[in-house]
PDB file of C-alpha atoms in Angstrom:
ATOM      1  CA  UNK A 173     116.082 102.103  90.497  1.00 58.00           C
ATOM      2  CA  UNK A 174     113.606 101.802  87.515  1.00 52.00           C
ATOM      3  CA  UNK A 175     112.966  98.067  86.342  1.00 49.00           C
ATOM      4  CA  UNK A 176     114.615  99.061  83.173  1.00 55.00           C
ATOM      5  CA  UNK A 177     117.823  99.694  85.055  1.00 60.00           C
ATOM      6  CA  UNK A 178     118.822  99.376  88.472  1.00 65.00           C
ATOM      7  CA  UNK A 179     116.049  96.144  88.772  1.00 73.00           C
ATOM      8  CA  UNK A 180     118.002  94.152  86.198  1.00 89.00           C
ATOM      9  CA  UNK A 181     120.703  93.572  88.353  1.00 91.00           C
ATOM     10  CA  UNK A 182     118.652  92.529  90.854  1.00 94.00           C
ATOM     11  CA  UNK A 183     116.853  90.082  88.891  1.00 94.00           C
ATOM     12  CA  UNK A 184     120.385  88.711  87.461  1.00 95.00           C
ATOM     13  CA  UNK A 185     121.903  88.098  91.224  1.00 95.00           C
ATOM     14  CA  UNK A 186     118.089  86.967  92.079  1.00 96.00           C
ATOM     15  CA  UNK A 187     118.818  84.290  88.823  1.00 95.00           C
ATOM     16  CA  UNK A 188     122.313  83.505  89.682  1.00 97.00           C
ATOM     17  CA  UNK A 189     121.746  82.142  93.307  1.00 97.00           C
ATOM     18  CA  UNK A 190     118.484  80.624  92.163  1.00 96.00           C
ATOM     19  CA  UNK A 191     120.627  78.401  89.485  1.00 96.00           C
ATOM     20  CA  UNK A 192     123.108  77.795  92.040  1.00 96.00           C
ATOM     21  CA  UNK A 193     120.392  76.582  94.775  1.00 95.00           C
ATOM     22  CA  UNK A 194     121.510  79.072  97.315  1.00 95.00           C
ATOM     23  CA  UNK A 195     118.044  80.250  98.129  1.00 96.00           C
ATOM     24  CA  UNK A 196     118.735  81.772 101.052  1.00 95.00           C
ATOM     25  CA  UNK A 197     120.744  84.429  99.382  1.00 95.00           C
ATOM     26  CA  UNK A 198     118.389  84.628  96.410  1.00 96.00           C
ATOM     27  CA  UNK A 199     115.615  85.698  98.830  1.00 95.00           C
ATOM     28  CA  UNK A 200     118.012  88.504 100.922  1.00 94.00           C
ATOM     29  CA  UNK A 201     118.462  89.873  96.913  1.00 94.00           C
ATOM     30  CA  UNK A 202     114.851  89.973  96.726  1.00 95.00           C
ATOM     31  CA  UNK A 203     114.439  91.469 100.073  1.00 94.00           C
ATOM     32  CA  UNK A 204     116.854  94.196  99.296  1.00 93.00           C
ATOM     33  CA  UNK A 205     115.102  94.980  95.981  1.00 94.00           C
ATOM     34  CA  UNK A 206     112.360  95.371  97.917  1.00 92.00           C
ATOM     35  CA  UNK A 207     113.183  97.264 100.259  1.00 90.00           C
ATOM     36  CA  UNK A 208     115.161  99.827  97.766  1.00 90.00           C
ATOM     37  CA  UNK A 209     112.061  99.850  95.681  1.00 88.00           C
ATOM     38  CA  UNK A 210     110.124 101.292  98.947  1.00 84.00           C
ATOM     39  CA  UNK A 211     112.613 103.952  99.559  1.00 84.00           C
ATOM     40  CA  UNK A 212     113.950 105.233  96.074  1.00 85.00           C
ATOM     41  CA  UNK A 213     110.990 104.711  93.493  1.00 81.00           C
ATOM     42  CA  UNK A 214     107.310 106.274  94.555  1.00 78.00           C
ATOM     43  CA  UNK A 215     104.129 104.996  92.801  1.00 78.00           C
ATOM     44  CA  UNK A 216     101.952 101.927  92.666  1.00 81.00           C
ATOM     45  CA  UNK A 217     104.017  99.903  90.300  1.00 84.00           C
ATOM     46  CA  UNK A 218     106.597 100.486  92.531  1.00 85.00           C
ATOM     47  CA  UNK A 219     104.039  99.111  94.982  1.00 87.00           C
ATOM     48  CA  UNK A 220     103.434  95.865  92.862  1.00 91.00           C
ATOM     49  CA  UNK A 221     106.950  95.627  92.653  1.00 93.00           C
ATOM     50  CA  UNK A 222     107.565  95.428  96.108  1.00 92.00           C
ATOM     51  CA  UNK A 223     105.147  92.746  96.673  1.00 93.00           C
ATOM     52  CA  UNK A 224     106.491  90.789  94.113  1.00 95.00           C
ATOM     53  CA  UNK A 225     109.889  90.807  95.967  1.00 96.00           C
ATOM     54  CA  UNK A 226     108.808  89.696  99.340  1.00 96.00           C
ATOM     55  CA  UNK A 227     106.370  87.193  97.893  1.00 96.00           C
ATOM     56  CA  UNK A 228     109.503  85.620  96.517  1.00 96.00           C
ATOM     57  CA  UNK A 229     111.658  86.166  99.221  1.00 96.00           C
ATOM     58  CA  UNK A 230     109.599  84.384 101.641  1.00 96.00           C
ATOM     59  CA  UNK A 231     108.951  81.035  98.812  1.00 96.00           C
ATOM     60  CA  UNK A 232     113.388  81.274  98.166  1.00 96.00           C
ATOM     61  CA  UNK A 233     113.323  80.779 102.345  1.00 95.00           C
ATOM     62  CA  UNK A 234     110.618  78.178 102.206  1.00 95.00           C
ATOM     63  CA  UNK A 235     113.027  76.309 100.306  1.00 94.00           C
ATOM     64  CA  UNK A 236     115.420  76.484 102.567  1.00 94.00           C
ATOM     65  CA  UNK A 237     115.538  74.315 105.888  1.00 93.00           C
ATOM     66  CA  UNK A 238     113.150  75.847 108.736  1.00 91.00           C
ATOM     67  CA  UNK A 239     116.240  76.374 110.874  1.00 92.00           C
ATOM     68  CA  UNK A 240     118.208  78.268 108.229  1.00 91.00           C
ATOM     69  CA  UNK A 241     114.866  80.385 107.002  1.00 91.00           C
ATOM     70  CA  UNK A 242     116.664  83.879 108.055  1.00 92.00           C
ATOM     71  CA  UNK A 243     118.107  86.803 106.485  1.00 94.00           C
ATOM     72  CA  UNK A 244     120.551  89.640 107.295  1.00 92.00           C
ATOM     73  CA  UNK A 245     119.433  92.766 107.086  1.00 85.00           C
ATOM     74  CA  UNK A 246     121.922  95.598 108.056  1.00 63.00           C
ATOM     75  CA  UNK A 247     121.142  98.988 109.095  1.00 67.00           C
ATOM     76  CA  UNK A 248     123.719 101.588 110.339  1.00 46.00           C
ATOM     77  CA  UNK A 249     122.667 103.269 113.660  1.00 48.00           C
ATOM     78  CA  UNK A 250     124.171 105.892 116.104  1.00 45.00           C
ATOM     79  CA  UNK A 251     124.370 104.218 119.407  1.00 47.00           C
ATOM     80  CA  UNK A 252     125.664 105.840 122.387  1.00 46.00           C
ATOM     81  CA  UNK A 253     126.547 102.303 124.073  1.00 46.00           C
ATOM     82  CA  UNK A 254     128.956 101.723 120.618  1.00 44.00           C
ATOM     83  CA  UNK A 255     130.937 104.308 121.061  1.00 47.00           C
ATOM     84  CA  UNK A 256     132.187 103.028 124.792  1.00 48.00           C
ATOM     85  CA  UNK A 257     133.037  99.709 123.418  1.00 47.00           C
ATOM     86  CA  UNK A 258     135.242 101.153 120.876  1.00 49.00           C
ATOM     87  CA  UNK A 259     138.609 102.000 120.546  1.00 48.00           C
ATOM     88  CA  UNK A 260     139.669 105.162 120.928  1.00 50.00           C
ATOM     89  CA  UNK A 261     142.078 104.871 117.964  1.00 48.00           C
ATOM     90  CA  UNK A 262     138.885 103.107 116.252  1.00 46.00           C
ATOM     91  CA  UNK A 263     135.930 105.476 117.277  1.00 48.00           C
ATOM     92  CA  UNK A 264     136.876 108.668 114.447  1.00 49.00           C
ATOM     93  CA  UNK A 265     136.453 105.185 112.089  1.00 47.00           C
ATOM     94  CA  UNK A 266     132.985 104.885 112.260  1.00 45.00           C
ATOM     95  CA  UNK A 267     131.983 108.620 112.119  1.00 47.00           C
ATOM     96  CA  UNK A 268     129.000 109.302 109.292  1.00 45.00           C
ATOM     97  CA  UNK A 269     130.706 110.937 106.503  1.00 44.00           C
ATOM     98  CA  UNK A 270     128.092 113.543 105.357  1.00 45.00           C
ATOM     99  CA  UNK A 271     126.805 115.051 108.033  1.00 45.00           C
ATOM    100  CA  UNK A 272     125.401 118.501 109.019  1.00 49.00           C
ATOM    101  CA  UNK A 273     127.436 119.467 111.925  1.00 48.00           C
ATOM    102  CA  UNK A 274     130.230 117.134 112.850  1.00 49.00           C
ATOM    103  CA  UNK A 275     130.830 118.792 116.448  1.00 50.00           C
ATOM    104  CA  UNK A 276     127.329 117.620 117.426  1.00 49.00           C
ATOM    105  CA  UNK A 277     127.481 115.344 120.017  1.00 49.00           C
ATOM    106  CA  UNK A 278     125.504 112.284 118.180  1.00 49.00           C
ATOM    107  CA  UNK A 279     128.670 112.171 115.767  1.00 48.00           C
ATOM    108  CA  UNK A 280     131.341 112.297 118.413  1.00 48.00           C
ATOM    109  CA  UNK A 281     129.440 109.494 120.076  1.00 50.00           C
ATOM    110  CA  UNK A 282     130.483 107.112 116.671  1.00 52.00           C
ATOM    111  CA  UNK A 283     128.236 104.759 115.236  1.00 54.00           C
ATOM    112  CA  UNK A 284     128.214 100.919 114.748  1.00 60.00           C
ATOM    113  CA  UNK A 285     126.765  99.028 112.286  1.00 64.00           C
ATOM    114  CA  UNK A 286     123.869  96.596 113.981  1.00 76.00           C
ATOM    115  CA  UNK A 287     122.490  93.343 111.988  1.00 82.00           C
ATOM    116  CA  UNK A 288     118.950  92.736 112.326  1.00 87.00           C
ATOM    117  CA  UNK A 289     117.674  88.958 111.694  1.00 91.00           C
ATOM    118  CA  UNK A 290     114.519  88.717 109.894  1.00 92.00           C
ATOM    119  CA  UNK A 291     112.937  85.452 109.988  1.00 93.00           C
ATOM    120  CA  UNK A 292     109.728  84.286 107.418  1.00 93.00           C
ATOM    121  CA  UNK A 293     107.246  85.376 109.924  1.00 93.00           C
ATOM    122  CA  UNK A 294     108.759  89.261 109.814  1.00 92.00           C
ATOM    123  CA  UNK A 295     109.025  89.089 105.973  1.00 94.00           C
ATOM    124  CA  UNK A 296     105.500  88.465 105.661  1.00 93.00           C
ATOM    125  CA  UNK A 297     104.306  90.753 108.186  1.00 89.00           C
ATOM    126  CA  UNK A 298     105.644  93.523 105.612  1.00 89.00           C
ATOM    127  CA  UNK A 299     104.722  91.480 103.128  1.00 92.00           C
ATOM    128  CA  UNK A 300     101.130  91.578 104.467  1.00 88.00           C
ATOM    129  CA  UNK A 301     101.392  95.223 105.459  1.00 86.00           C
ATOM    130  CA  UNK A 302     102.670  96.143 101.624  1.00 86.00           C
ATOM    131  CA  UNK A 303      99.299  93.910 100.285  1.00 86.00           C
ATOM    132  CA  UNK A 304      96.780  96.009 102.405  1.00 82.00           C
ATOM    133  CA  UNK A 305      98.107  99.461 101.309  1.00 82.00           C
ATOM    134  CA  UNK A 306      98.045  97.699  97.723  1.00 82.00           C
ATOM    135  CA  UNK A 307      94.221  96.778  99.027  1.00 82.00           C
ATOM    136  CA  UNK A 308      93.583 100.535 100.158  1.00 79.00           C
ATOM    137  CA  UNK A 309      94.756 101.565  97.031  1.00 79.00           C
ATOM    138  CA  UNK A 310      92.588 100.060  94.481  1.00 77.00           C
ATOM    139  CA  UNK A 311      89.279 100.739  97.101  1.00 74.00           C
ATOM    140  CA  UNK A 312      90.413 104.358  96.854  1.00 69.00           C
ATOM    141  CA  UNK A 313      92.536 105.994  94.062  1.00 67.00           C
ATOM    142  CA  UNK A 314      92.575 109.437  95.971  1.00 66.00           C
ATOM    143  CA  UNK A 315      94.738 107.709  98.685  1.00 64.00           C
ATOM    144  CA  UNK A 316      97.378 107.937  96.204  1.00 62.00           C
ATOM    145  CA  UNK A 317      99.818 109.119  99.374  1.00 62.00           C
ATOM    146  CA  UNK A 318      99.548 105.576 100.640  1.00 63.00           C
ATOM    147  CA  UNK A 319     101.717 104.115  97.547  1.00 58.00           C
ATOM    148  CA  UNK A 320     104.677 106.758  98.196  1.00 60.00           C
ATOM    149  CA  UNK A 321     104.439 106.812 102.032  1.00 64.00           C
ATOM    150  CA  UNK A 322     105.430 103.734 104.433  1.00 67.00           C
ATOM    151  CA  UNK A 323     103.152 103.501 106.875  1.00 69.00           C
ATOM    152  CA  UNK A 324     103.106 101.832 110.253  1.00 71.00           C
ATOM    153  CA  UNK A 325     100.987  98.830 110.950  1.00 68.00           C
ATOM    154  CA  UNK A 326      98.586 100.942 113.248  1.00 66.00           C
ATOM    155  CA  UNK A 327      98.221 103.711 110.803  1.00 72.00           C
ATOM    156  CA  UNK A 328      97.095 100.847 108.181  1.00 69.00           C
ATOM    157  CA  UNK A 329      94.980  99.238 110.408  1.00 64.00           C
ATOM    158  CA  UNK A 330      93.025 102.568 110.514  1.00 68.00           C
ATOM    159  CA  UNK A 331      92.755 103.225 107.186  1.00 68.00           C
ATOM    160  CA  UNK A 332      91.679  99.773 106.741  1.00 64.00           C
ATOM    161  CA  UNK A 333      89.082 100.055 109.305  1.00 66.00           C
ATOM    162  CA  UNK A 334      87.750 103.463 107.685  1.00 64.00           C
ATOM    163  CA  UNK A 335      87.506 102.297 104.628  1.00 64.00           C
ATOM    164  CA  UNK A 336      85.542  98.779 105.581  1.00 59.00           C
ATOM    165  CA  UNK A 337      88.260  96.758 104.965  1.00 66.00           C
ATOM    166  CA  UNK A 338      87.858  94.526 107.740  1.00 61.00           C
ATOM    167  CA  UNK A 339      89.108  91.258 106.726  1.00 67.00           C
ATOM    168  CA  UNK A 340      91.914  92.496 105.126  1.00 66.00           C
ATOM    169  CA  UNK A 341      92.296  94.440 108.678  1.00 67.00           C
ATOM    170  CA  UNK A 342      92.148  91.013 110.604  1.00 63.00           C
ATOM    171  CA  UNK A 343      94.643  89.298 108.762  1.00 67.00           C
TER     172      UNK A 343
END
């Protein structure tokens, strides 16, 4: 998902909505950028990167009105509780199809797709989280981990802390 190829399409959808004033859209293809940028492509330009897209997701839903400033974002999940309200001609539907062992009892149990809502003030938490390991990063080249690794607010916090960072750490 280089910026030479998988980005452009990004960047085209981002465009399209953008032209056709549907920012609310134009900041979930931003988000999703994003957030494929953090899982697929290490490094600190993928780190830039990633700022970049939430930056402009969260101005594309400041555009939008305050009661409309949301997102999707979807996320598949095993769930014990989803497999009871299924079916049982529906339940073998949802099973994950690569998977280890499909006797185990997670996979019998199905899975359901769940939609999480993220408003502005969750996009710039990672926003702000994404910034500080950007922050770490230039302080300290040898934490080179920190641009390949998502860490947990806590564990940023720390290294924040350790590394006399403190307003960075407040905000």
């Amino acid at each position: 998902l280089s910026s030479a190829s998988g980005g452009v399409y990004y960047e085209v959808l981002y465009s399209f909505f953008i032209k056709n004033v549907n920012y609310r859209r134009a900041s979930t293809i931003m988000y999703e950028y994003g957030r494929r940028l953090s899982q697929e492509v290490p490094g600190l330009n993928s780190l830039t990167k990633q700022i970049s897209c939430y930056l402009t997701c969260l101005n594309c839903l400041k555009m939008v009105n305050p009661k409309y400033a949301w997102i999707v974002k979807p996320s598949l999940r095993l769930t014990t509780t989803s497999a009871a309200l299924l079916p049982k001609s529906r339940e073998n539907e949802y099973d994950l199809k690569r998977t280890i062992d499909a006797n185990s009892p997670a996979n019998k149990a199905g899975s359901k797709r769940e939609i999480e809502i993220l408003d502005a003030n969750d996009i710039r938490i990672e926003y702000e989280l994404m910034r500080a390991r950007l922050r770490l990063l230039m302080k300290d080249p040898k934490l080179n981990d920190i641009a390949s690794t998502s860490l947990a607010a806590n564990e940023v916090l720390t290294l924040l802390t350790s590394n006399s960072l403190y307003d960075c750490a407040f905000r």
